[in-house]
mmCIF file of C-alpha atoms in Angstrom:
data_model
loop_
_atom_site.group_PDB
_atom_site.id
_atom_site.type_symbol
_atom_site.label_atom_id
_atom_site.label_comp_id
_atom_site.label_asym_id
_atom_site.label_seq_id
_atom_site.Cartn_x
_atom_site.Cartn_y
_atom_site.Cartn_z
ATOM 1 C CA MET A 1 78.670 -55.345 -71.275
ATOM 2 C CA PRO A 2 80.004 -58.776 -72.154
ATOM 3 C CA VAL A 3 83.335 -59.035 -73.971
ATOM 4 C CA THR A 4 83.565 -61.586 -76.804
ATOM 5 C CA HIS A 5 86.468 -62.857 -78.908
ATOM 6 C CA GLY A 6 85.221 -63.789 -82.370
ATOM 7 C CA PHE A 7 83.207 -66.960 -81.715
ATOM 8 C CA LYS A 8 79.420 -67.027 -81.905
ATOM 9 C CA ILE A 9 79.486 -68.891 -78.601
ATOM 10 C CA PRO A 10 82.747 -68.178 -76.732
ATOM 11 C CA LEU A 11 84.183 -70.429 -74.050
ATOM 12 C CA MET A 12 83.990 -67.615 -71.512
ATOM 13 C CA ARG A 13 82.723 -64.054 -71.501
ATOM 14 C CA PRO A 14 84.130 -61.635 -68.912
ATOM 15 C CA ILE A 15 81.531 -59.218 -67.586
ATOM 16 C CA VAL A 16 82.273 -55.491 -67.327
ATOM 17 C CA ASP A 17 79.353 -53.257 -66.344
ATOM 18 C CA GLN A 18 78.633 -49.711 -65.250
ATOM 19 C CA GLU A 19 78.967 -50.396 -61.527
ATOM 20 C CA MET A 20 82.453 -51.835 -62.041
ATOM 21 C CA LEU A 21 83.464 -48.894 -64.234
ATOM 22 C CA GLN A 22 82.124 -46.481 -61.636
ATOM 23 C CA ALA A 23 84.050 -48.230 -58.856
ATOM 24 C CA ALA A 24 87.217 -48.011 -60.955
ATOM 25 C CA ALA A 25 86.671 -44.306 -61.651
ATOM 26 C CA VAL A 26 86.046 -43.484 -57.985
ATOM 27 C CA SER A 27 89.197 -45.314 -56.901
ATOM 28 C CA LEU A 28 91.273 -43.552 -59.564
ATOM 29 C CA GLN A 29 90.026 -40.154 -58.468
ATOM 30 C CA ASN A 30 90.190 -40.647 -54.704
ATOM 31 C CA GLU A 31 92.746 -43.285 -53.690
ATOM 32 C CA LYS A 32 96.425 -44.106 -53.940
ATOM 33 C CA LEU A 33 96.992 -46.090 -57.125
ATOM 34 C CA VAL A 34 99.066 -48.671 -55.232
ATOM 35 C CA MET A 35 97.805 -50.143 -51.943
ATOM 36 C CA GLY A 36 94.875 -47.753 -51.709
ATOM 37 C CA GLU A 37 91.988 -48.169 -49.281
ATOM 38 C CA SER A 38 90.076 -50.462 -51.667
ATOM 39 C CA VAL A 39 92.850 -53.067 -51.436
ATOM 40 C CA TYR A 40 92.512 -53.384 -47.669
ATOM 41 C CA LYS A 41 88.718 -53.388 -47.795
ATOM 42 C CA PHE A 42 88.754 -56.065 -50.494
ATOM 43 C CA GLU A 43 91.068 -58.204 -48.380
ATOM 44 C CA GLU A 44 88.805 -57.870 -45.339
ATOM 45 C CA GLU A 45 85.694 -58.723 -47.337
ATOM 46 C CA PHE A 46 87.333 -61.669 -49.099
ATOM 47 C CA ALA A 47 88.542 -63.138 -45.796
ATOM 48 C CA ARG A 48 85.040 -62.782 -44.372
ATOM 49 C CA TYR A 49 83.574 -64.450 -47.470
ATOM 50 C CA CYS A 50 85.945 -67.423 -47.179
ATOM 51 C CA GLY A 51 85.519 -67.732 -43.433
ATOM 52 C CA THR A 52 89.143 -66.981 -42.548
ATOM 53 C CA ARG A 53 90.721 -64.354 -40.299
ATOM 54 C CA TYR A 54 93.121 -62.900 -42.853
ATOM 55 C CA ALA A 55 93.461 -62.303 -46.580
ATOM 56 C CA VAL A 56 96.524 -60.950 -48.373
ATOM 57 C CA SER A 57 96.221 -59.848 -51.996
ATOM 58 C CA THR A 58 98.966 -60.434 -54.571
ATOM 59 C CA GLY A 59 99.680 -59.696 -58.206
ATOM 60 C CA SER A 60 98.555 -63.129 -59.440
ATOM 61 C CA GLY A 61 97.385 -66.543 -58.330
ATOM 62 C CA THR A 62 100.834 -67.950 -59.067
ATOM 63 C CA ALA A 63 102.390 -65.318 -56.816
ATOM 64 C CA ALA A 64 99.855 -66.194 -54.121
ATOM 65 C CA LEU A 65 100.993 -69.823 -54.191
ATOM 66 C CA GLN A 66 104.696 -68.992 -54.164
ATOM 67 C CA ILE A 67 104.399 -66.398 -51.402
ATOM 68 C CA ALA A 68 102.194 -68.723 -49.350
ATOM 69 C CA LEU A 69 104.806 -71.475 -49.555
ATOM 70 C CA GLN A 70 107.626 -69.155 -48.579
ATOM 71 C CA SER A 71 105.601 -67.570 -45.789
ATOM 72 C CA MET A 72 105.199 -71.034 -44.284
ATOM 73 C CA GLY A 73 108.950 -71.613 -44.314
ATOM 74 C CA ILE A 74 109.070 -74.095 -47.200
ATOM 75 C CA ASP A 75 112.639 -74.241 -48.505
ATOM 76 C CA GLN A 76 115.171 -76.179 -50.571
ATOM 77 C CA ILE A 77 115.271 -79.364 -48.546
ATOM 78 C CA ASP A 78 111.503 -79.804 -48.728
ATOM 79 C CA GLU A 79 109.195 -81.694 -51.063
ATOM 80 C CA VAL A 80 105.637 -80.588 -51.769
ATOM 81 C CA ILE A 81 103.160 -83.098 -53.205
ATOM 82 C CA THR A 82 100.613 -81.939 -55.752
ATOM 83 C CA THR A 83 98.763 -83.097 -58.851
ATOM 84 C CA PRO A 84 100.312 -83.609 -62.296
ATOM 85 C CA PHE A 85 96.975 -82.664 -63.877
ATOM 86 C CA SER A 86 96.467 -78.934 -63.461
ATOM 87 C CA PHE A 87 97.805 -75.698 -64.856
ATOM 88 C CA PHE A 88 101.554 -75.799 -64.369
ATOM 89 C CA ALA A 89 101.600 -72.618 -62.273
ATOM 90 C CA THR A 90 100.919 -74.804 -59.229
ATOM 91 C CA SER A 91 104.128 -76.799 -59.480
ATOM 92 C CA ASN A 92 106.124 -73.863 -60.868
ATOM 93 C CA ALA A 93 105.333 -71.981 -57.655
ATOM 94 C CA ILE A 94 106.797 -74.853 -55.640
ATOM 95 C CA ILE A 95 110.045 -74.658 -57.617
ATOM 96 C CA HIS A 96 110.257 -70.855 -57.384
ATOM 97 C CA ALA A 97 109.724 -71.127 -53.626
ATOM 98 C CA GLY A 98 112.881 -73.261 -53.570
ATOM 99 C CA ALA A 99 111.266 -76.650 -52.902
ATOM 100 C CA GLN A 100 110.851 -79.747 -55.057
ATOM 101 C CA PRO A 101 107.478 -80.749 -56.519
ATOM 102 C CA ARG A 102 106.487 -84.372 -56.119
ATOM 103 C CA PHE A 103 103.431 -85.648 -57.958
ATOM 104 C CA ALA A 104 100.710 -88.135 -57.070
ATOM 105 C CA ASP A 105 98.060 -89.316 -59.510
ATOM 106 C CA VAL A 106 94.424 -88.230 -59.653
ATOM 107 C CA GLU A 107 91.288 -90.090 -58.601
ATOM 108 C CA ASN A 108 89.994 -92.993 -60.666
ATOM 109 C CA HIS A 109 86.680 -91.318 -61.504
ATOM 110 C CA GLY A 110 87.378 -87.623 -61.077
ATOM 111 C CA PHE A 111 89.802 -84.837 -61.872
ATOM 112 C CA ASN A 112 91.320 -84.121 -58.468
ATOM 113 C CA LEU A 113 94.299 -85.395 -56.520
ATOM 114 C CA ASP A 114 93.747 -88.762 -54.814
ATOM 115 C CA PRO A 115 94.417 -88.676 -51.029
ATOM 116 C CA GLN A 116 95.422 -92.354 -50.931
ATOM 117 C CA LYS A 117 97.959 -91.841 -53.698
ATOM 118 C CA VAL A 118 99.297 -88.799 -51.888
ATOM 119 C CA GLU A 119 99.777 -90.849 -48.731
ATOM 120 C CA ALA A 120 101.643 -93.499 -50.720
ATOM 121 C CA SER A 121 103.930 -90.771 -52.114
ATOM 122 C CA LEU A 122 104.976 -89.270 -48.777
ATOM 123 C CA THR A 123 108.683 -89.257 -47.928
ATOM 124 C CA GLN A 124 110.717 -87.958 -45.016
ATOM 125 C CA LYS A 125 111.229 -84.774 -47.032
ATOM 126 C CA THR A 126 107.513 -84.076 -47.551
ATOM 127 C CA ARG A 127 106.656 -80.756 -45.941
ATOM 128 C CA ALA A 128 103.318 -79.914 -47.538
ATOM 129 C CA ILE A 129 100.582 -81.043 -49.919
ATOM 130 C CA ILE A 130 98.730 -78.850 -52.394
ATOM 131 C CA PRO A 131 95.349 -80.226 -53.480
ATOM 132 C CA VAL A 132 93.889 -78.329 -56.444
ATOM 133 C CA HIS A 133 90.128 -77.763 -56.647
ATOM 134 C CA LEU A 134 90.249 -78.387 -60.381
ATOM 135 C CA TYR A 135 87.552 -76.884 -62.626
ATOM 136 C CA GLY A 136 85.766 -75.608 -59.496
ATOM 137 C CA HIS A 137 85.204 -79.076 -57.977
ATOM 138 C CA PRO A 138 86.313 -79.322 -54.324
ATOM 139 C CA ALA A 139 88.987 -81.901 -53.606
ATOM 140 C CA ARG A 140 88.421 -84.380 -50.751
ATOM 141 C CA MET A 141 89.358 -81.915 -48.063
ATOM 142 C CA ASN A 142 88.461 -83.877 -44.949
ATOM 143 C CA GLU A 143 90.744 -86.706 -46.048
ATOM 144 C CA PHE A 144 93.564 -84.339 -46.951
ATOM 145 C CA ARG A 145 93.225 -82.454 -43.687
ATOM 146 C CA ASP A 146 93.255 -85.680 -41.674
ATOM 147 C CA LEU A 147 96.317 -86.853 -43.599
ATOM 148 C CA ALA A 148 98.145 -83.562 -43.068
ATOM 149 C CA ASP A 149 97.329 -83.514 -39.362
ATOM 150 C CA ASP A 150 98.313 -87.157 -38.906
ATOM 151 C CA LYS A 151 101.670 -86.703 -40.646
ATOM 152 C CA GLY A 152 102.427 -83.266 -39.220
ATOM 153 C CA ILE A 153 102.664 -81.573 -42.611
ATOM 154 C CA SER A 154 101.042 -78.439 -44.016
ATOM 155 C CA MET A 155 98.161 -78.271 -46.476
ATOM 156 C CA ILE A 156 97.872 -75.433 -48.965
ATOM 157 C CA GLU A 157 94.699 -75.280 -51.032
ATOM 158 C CA ASP A 158 95.012 -74.225 -54.657
ATOM 159 C CA ALA A 159 91.541 -72.716 -55.005
ATOM 160 C CA CYS A 160 92.446 -70.638 -58.054
ATOM 161 C CA GLN A 161 89.557 -72.180 -60.012
ATOM 162 C CA ALA A 162 87.072 -72.529 -57.171
ATOM 163 C CA HIS A 163 86.017 -69.182 -55.673
ATOM 164 C CA GLY A 164 82.964 -69.885 -53.507
ATOM 165 C CA ALA A 165 82.925 -73.671 -53.859
ATOM 166 C CA GLU A 166 81.813 -75.452 -50.698
ATOM 167 C CA GLN A 167 82.185 -78.795 -49.005
ATOM 168 C CA ASN A 168 80.045 -79.685 -46.005
ATOM 169 C CA GLY A 169 79.069 -76.062 -45.507
ATOM 170 C CA ARG A 170 82.609 -74.651 -45.591
ATOM 171 C CA ARG A 171 84.062 -72.623 -48.417
ATOM 172 C CA VAL A 172 87.252 -73.826 -50.042
ATOM 173 C CA GLY A 173 90.314 -71.957 -48.888
ATOM 174 C CA SER A 174 89.296 -72.351 -45.249
ATOM 175 C CA PHE A 175 90.234 -76.037 -44.868
ATOM 176 C CA GLY A 176 94.001 -75.783 -45.198
ATOM 177 C CA HIS A 177 96.660 -73.884 -43.347
ATOM 178 C CA VAL A 178 96.535 -71.528 -46.328
ATOM 179 C CA GLY A 179 94.265 -71.130 -49.367
ATOM 180 C CA CYS A 180 95.240 -69.425 -52.634
ATOM 181 C CA PHE A 181 93.011 -67.820 -55.276
ATOM 182 C CA SER A 182 93.516 -66.312 -58.728
ATOM 183 C CA PHE A 183 91.647 -63.438 -60.361
ATOM 184 C CA TYR A 184 92.956 -64.108 -63.864
ATOM 185 C CA THR A 185 90.559 -63.085 -66.624
ATOM 186 C CA SER A 186 89.126 -66.589 -67.124
ATOM 187 C CA LYS A 187 88.220 -67.160 -63.465
ATOM 188 C CA ASN A 188 84.820 -67.018 -61.743
ATOM 189 C CA MET A 189 85.728 -63.508 -60.620
ATOM 190 C CA THR A 190 88.398 -61.572 -62.457
ATOM 191 C CA VAL A 191 88.852 -58.069 -60.953
ATOM 192 C CA CYS A 192 88.935 -57.081 -64.662
ATOM 193 C CA GLY A 193 92.625 -57.819 -64.912
ATOM 194 C CA ASP A 194 94.810 -60.148 -62.884
ATOM 195 C CA GLY A 195 95.549 -60.722 -59.237
ATOM 196 C CA GLY A 196 95.599 -63.266 -56.458
ATOM 197 C CA MET A 197 94.662 -63.742 -52.818
ATOM 198 C CA ILE A 198 96.060 -65.721 -49.894
ATOM 199 C CA VAL A 199 93.652 -66.597 -47.076
ATOM 200 C CA THR A 200 94.668 -68.011 -43.701
ATOM 201 C CA ASN A 201 93.890 -68.074 -40.005
ATOM 202 C CA ASP A 202 97.591 -67.824 -39.132
ATOM 203 C CA GLU A 203 98.559 -64.257 -38.222
ATOM 204 C CA GLN A 204 102.289 -64.879 -38.671
ATOM 205 C CA VAL A 205 101.795 -66.346 -42.151
ATOM 206 C CA ALA A 206 99.614 -63.367 -43.112
ATOM 207 C CA ASP A 207 102.157 -60.831 -41.827
ATOM 208 C CA THR A 208 105.017 -62.600 -43.612
ATOM 209 C CA ALA A 209 103.010 -62.760 -46.846
ATOM 210 C CA ARG A 210 102.316 -59.021 -46.665
ATOM 211 C CA SER A 211 106.043 -58.407 -46.390
ATOM 212 C CA PHE A 212 106.924 -60.787 -49.239
ATOM 213 C CA ARG A 213 104.401 -59.183 -51.616
ATOM 214 C CA ASP A 214 105.792 -55.695 -50.914
ATOM 215 C CA CYS A 215 109.541 -56.045 -51.592
ATOM 216 C CA GLY A 216 110.164 -57.850 -48.305
ATOM 217 C CA ARG A 217 109.662 -54.695 -46.289
ATOM 218 C CA ALA A 218 109.623 -54.500 -42.512
ATOM 219 C CA SER A 219 108.941 -50.761 -42.796
ATOM 220 C CA LYS A 220 109.183 -48.259 -45.633
ATOM 221 C CA TYR A 221 112.963 -48.410 -46.069
ATOM 222 C CA THR A 222 113.947 -51.496 -44.087
ATOM 223 C CA MET A 223 113.812 -55.106 -45.247
ATOM 224 C CA ALA A 224 112.901 -58.228 -43.322
ATOM 225 C CA ARG A 225 113.474 -60.615 -46.227
ATOM 226 C CA ILE A 226 114.150 -60.773 -49.968
ATOM 227 C CA GLY A 227 110.688 -60.097 -51.339
ATOM 228 C CA TYR A 228 108.850 -59.265 -54.550
ATOM 229 C CA THR A 229 106.763 -56.535 -56.070
ATOM 230 C CA SER A 230 103.492 -58.436 -56.317
ATOM 231 C CA ARG A 231 100.709 -56.121 -55.220
ATOM 232 C CA LEU A 232 97.112 -56.005 -56.384
ATOM 233 C CA ASN A 233 96.484 -52.525 -57.742
ATOM 234 C CA THR A 234 93.797 -50.334 -56.240
ATOM 235 C CA VAL A 235 91.570 -50.176 -59.319
ATOM 236 C CA ASN A 236 91.395 -53.965 -59.606
ATOM 237 C CA ALA A 237 90.631 -54.210 -55.894
ATOM 238 C CA ALA A 238 87.777 -51.712 -56.231
ATOM 239 C CA ILE A 239 86.317 -53.775 -59.075
ATOM 240 C CA GLY A 240 86.905 -56.952 -57.071
ATOM 241 C CA ARG A 241 84.733 -55.616 -54.252
ATOM 242 C CA VAL A 242 81.839 -55.204 -56.685
ATOM 243 C CA GLN A 243 82.385 -58.661 -58.157
ATOM 244 C CA LEU A 244 82.604 -60.345 -54.759
ATOM 245 C CA ARG A 245 79.078 -59.154 -53.963
ATOM 246 C CA ARG A 246 77.898 -60.904 -57.131
ATOM 247 C CA LEU A 247 79.986 -64.053 -56.906
ATOM 248 C CA ASP A 248 77.322 -66.274 -55.342
ATOM 249 C CA LYS A 249 74.805 -65.223 -57.991
ATOM 250 C CA TRP A 250 77.303 -65.889 -60.773
ATOM 251 C CA ASN A 251 78.219 -69.266 -59.301
ATOM 252 C CA GLU A 252 74.565 -70.234 -59.025
ATOM 253 C CA ALA A 253 74.170 -69.357 -62.709
ATOM 254 C CA ARG A 254 77.121 -71.607 -63.553
ATOM 255 C CA ARG A 255 75.568 -74.454 -61.584
ATOM 256 C CA GLY A 256 72.321 -74.007 -63.488
ATOM 257 C CA ILE A 257 74.186 -74.078 -66.789
ATOM 258 C CA ALA A 258 76.039 -77.232 -65.742
ATOM 259 C CA ASN A 259 72.746 -78.906 -64.845
ATOM 260 C CA LEU A 260 71.309 -77.968 -68.233
ATOM 261 C CA TYR A 261 74.343 -79.449 -69.979
ATOM 262 C CA ARG A 262 73.888 -82.638 -67.952
ATOM 263 C CA ARG A 263 70.255 -82.920 -69.052
ATOM 264 C CA GLU A 264 71.010 -82.122 -72.675
ATOM 265 C CA LEU A 265 74.014 -84.462 -72.910
ATOM 266 C CA THR A 266 72.647 -87.437 -70.986
ATOM 267 C CA ASP A 267 73.457 -90.549 -73.034
ATOM 268 C CA ALA A 268 75.283 -88.481 -75.667
ATOM 269 C CA PRO A 269 77.247 -91.029 -77.709
ATOM 270 C CA GLY A 270 80.956 -91.137 -76.937
ATOM 271 C CA VAL A 271 80.779 -88.380 -74.308
ATOM 272 C CA GLU A 272 81.415 -88.784 -70.581
ATOM 273 C CA LEU A 273 80.034 -86.052 -68.336
ATOM 274 C CA PRO A 274 81.818 -84.622 -65.265
ATOM 275 C CA PRO A 275 81.518 -86.754 -62.128
ATOM 276 C CA ALA A 276 78.212 -86.428 -60.292
ATOM 277 C CA GLU A 277 78.239 -84.015 -57.377
ATOM 278 C CA MET A 278 78.889 -85.725 -54.058
ATOM 279 C CA SER A 279 76.722 -85.202 -50.986
ATOM 280 C CA GLY A 280 77.687 -81.998 -49.198
ATOM 281 C CA GLU A 281 79.614 -80.704 -52.208
ATOM 282 C CA THR A 282 78.875 -77.445 -54.027
ATOM 283 C CA PRO A 283 81.122 -77.077 -57.085
ATOM 284 C CA VAL A 284 81.180 -73.768 -58.946
ATOM 285 C CA TYR A 285 82.003 -74.999 -62.476
ATOM 286 C CA HIS A 286 84.845 -72.720 -63.439
ATOM 287 C CA LEU A 287 84.869 -75.069 -66.428
ATOM 288 C CA PHE A 288 82.418 -77.673 -67.687
ATOM 289 C CA VAL A 289 84.657 -80.505 -68.832
ATOM 290 C CA VAL A 290 83.533 -83.592 -70.720
ATOM 291 C CA ARG A 291 85.603 -86.528 -71.922
ATOM 292 C CA SER A 292 85.553 -87.972 -75.408
ATOM 293 C CA ASP A 293 87.499 -90.636 -77.273
ATOM 294 C CA HIS A 294 87.238 -88.318 -80.299
ATOM 295 C CA ARG A 295 88.145 -85.140 -78.430
ATOM 296 C CA ASP A 296 90.195 -83.420 -81.136
ATOM 297 C CA GLN A 297 87.626 -84.078 -83.862
ATOM 298 C CA LEU A 298 84.847 -82.860 -81.575
ATOM 299 C CA ALA A 299 86.739 -79.658 -80.773
ATOM 300 C CA LEU A 300 87.266 -78.983 -84.483
ATOM 301 C CA HIS A 301 83.596 -79.737 -85.199
ATOM 302 C CA LEU A 302 82.541 -77.177 -82.592
ATOM 303 C CA GLU A 303 85.007 -74.583 -83.859
ATOM 304 C CA LYS A 304 83.752 -74.925 -87.443
ATOM 305 C CA ASN A 305 80.268 -74.202 -86.135
ATOM 306 C CA GLY A 306 81.263 -71.075 -84.218
ATOM 307 C CA VAL A 307 81.648 -72.640 -80.766
ATOM 308 C CA GLU A 308 84.836 -72.143 -78.806
ATOM 309 C CA ALA A 309 86.057 -75.173 -76.861
ATOM 310 C CA ALA A 310 89.390 -75.722 -75.140
ATOM 311 C CA ILE A 311 91.566 -78.433 -73.638
ATOM 312 C CA HIS A 312 92.424 -78.081 -69.958
ATOM 313 C CA TYR A 313 95.076 -79.552 -70.098
ATOM 314 C CA PRO A 314 96.624 -81.266 -73.140
ATOM 315 C CA ILE A 315 99.940 -82.217 -71.495
ATOM 316 C CA PRO A 316 100.254 -83.330 -67.857
ATOM 317 C CA ILE A 317 102.786 -81.297 -65.928
ATOM 318 C CA HIS A 318 105.244 -84.156 -65.500
ATOM 319 C CA LEU A 319 105.432 -84.566 -69.296
ATOM 320 C CA GLN A 320 106.070 -80.885 -70.001
ATOM 321 C CA ALA A 321 109.550 -80.501 -71.484
ATOM 322 C CA PRO A 322 111.186 -78.648 -68.542
ATOM 323 C CA TYR A 323 109.875 -81.230 -66.062
ATOM 324 C CA ARG A 324 110.954 -84.184 -68.165
ATOM 325 C CA ALA A 325 114.416 -82.678 -68.465
ATOM 326 C CA ARG A 326 114.732 -81.740 -64.809
ATOM 327 C CA TYR A 327 113.066 -84.687 -63.080
ATOM 328 C CA ARG A 328 113.378 -87.457 -65.703
ATOM 329 C CA TYR A 329 109.675 -88.241 -65.835
ATOM 330 C CA SER A 330 108.450 -90.510 -68.614
ATOM 331 C CA GLU A 331 105.101 -91.535 -70.029
ATOM 332 C CA GLY A 332 103.165 -93.912 -67.822
ATOM 333 C CA ALA A 333 104.314 -92.340 -64.553
ATOM 334 C CA PHE A 334 100.798 -91.095 -63.756
ATOM 335 C CA PRO A 335 98.452 -92.996 -66.079
ATOM 336 C CA LEU A 336 95.157 -91.501 -64.925
ATOM 337 C CA ALA A 337 96.388 -87.936 -65.397
ATOM 338 C CA GLU A 338 97.768 -88.880 -68.809
ATOM 339 C CA ARG A 339 94.454 -90.432 -69.819
ATOM 340 C CA LEU A 340 92.573 -87.284 -68.843
ATOM 341 C CA ALA A 341 94.940 -85.159 -70.923
ATOM 342 C CA GLU A 342 94.046 -87.237 -73.972
ATOM 343 C CA HIS A 343 90.271 -86.972 -73.543
ATOM 344 C CA VAL A 344 89.131 -83.795 -71.751
ATOM 345 C CA LEU A 345 87.324 -80.960 -73.520
ATOM 346 C CA SER A 346 85.930 -77.784 -71.953
ATOM 347 C CA LEU A 347 82.572 -76.529 -73.235
ATOM 348 C CA PRO A 348 81.411 -72.893 -73.010
ATOM 349 C CA ILE A 349 80.237 -71.853 -69.556
ATOM 350 C CA HIS A 350 79.882 -68.411 -67.997
ATOM 351 C CA PRO A 351 77.087 -66.502 -66.253
ATOM 352 C CA ALA A 352 75.988 -64.732 -69.431
ATOM 353 C CA ILE A 353 75.523 -67.811 -71.634
ATOM 354 C CA THR A 354 71.896 -68.392 -72.611
ATOM 355 C CA GLU A 355 69.909 -71.618 -72.455
ATOM 356 C CA GLU A 356 69.572 -71.454 -76.229
ATOM 357 C CA GLU A 357 73.358 -71.299 -76.593
ATOM 358 C CA VAL A 358 73.801 -74.265 -74.239
ATOM 359 C CA ARG A 359 71.293 -76.261 -76.281
ATOM 360 C CA THR A 360 73.080 -75.279 -79.502
ATOM 361 C CA VAL A 361 76.399 -76.508 -78.102
ATOM 362 C CA SER A 362 74.745 -79.695 -76.851
ATOM 363 C CA ARG A 363 73.170 -80.433 -80.242
ATOM 364 C CA LEU A 364 76.578 -80.105 -81.873
ATOM 365 C CA VAL A 365 78.181 -82.382 -79.271
ATOM 366 C CA ARG A 366 75.464 -84.986 -79.832
ATOM 367 C CA SER A 367 75.604 -84.758 -83.625
ATOM 368 C CA PRO A 368 77.837 -87.052 -85.694
ATOM 369 C CA VAL A 369 81.410 -85.784 -85.665
ATOM 370 C CA PRO A 370 83.145 -85.796 -89.066
ATOM 371 C CA GLU A 371 86.156 -88.101 -89.141
#
């Protein structure tokens, strides 16, 4: 039963079906509401899916990032390099973990962080890098891993938009010291609510993360650290187990939709399609993002015709008011990220969208846009 929000063709359409409802009902009737058996089973299955030894669930993707950083010992004297073109939760997590975010610009022809620009931004204080697999497109993980290993720093993957994406046969989340995922309602899998997941092969990091997410406990009434209450609830975990079994099928549907958009929008005037997939890369198209010199007019044109579009993201992180005030960033600091913010537009994509709907959206994108 798809959920819609007033548009004839919505940007996304979360799926809730009978099997998910049944899983939720069974967990409510038979398990502890907090940290029930489904949570631990979901963690085991998610780790197996990603190809890691451990998975630790959290209350959100943002919490996953913050707890991952703290579990790796990142603190106030450290800098963490990430992208200025992403949702600002990534860099907020760095600040809340006590460290300082440091930005490097994106690739010339893509959306993701540029490894060469990261290397040029390293300082003696750099402790970690966080590549983001933006829109479901894997970042250049081999280069980032080589850089991290060469410089003796940690790599944390922000895979919050890239569940199931692969590069050279490996799923994202398994390249770094830690990988972080989000189950927010817009993501490729949602657990019908919110939540996050940390994956790692490091037993100590996993144990520390489990403590952080549960009030910093060492045991029921003893503390090992100052922690949080950031647990995935049992009902969401039960639903997540159902969704995880379907994730590959849903991702394959997204890839098919993206390919149809590419065919329908080839040579569309004034529209630049997402970068072509690289050899060995399997993106999962959390979003299908085009670029247009007339982005705002195109978005309004689509809206007037019942199609929901969105801008991910209209303001680069370094130009958000709190970052400008705190770090004194100004326009022109990261020109490629700033250019993307002026031109990107997300078109509807989700497993339930029909070919007819994709063609309708494509016809509107190709049609003359009123000035």
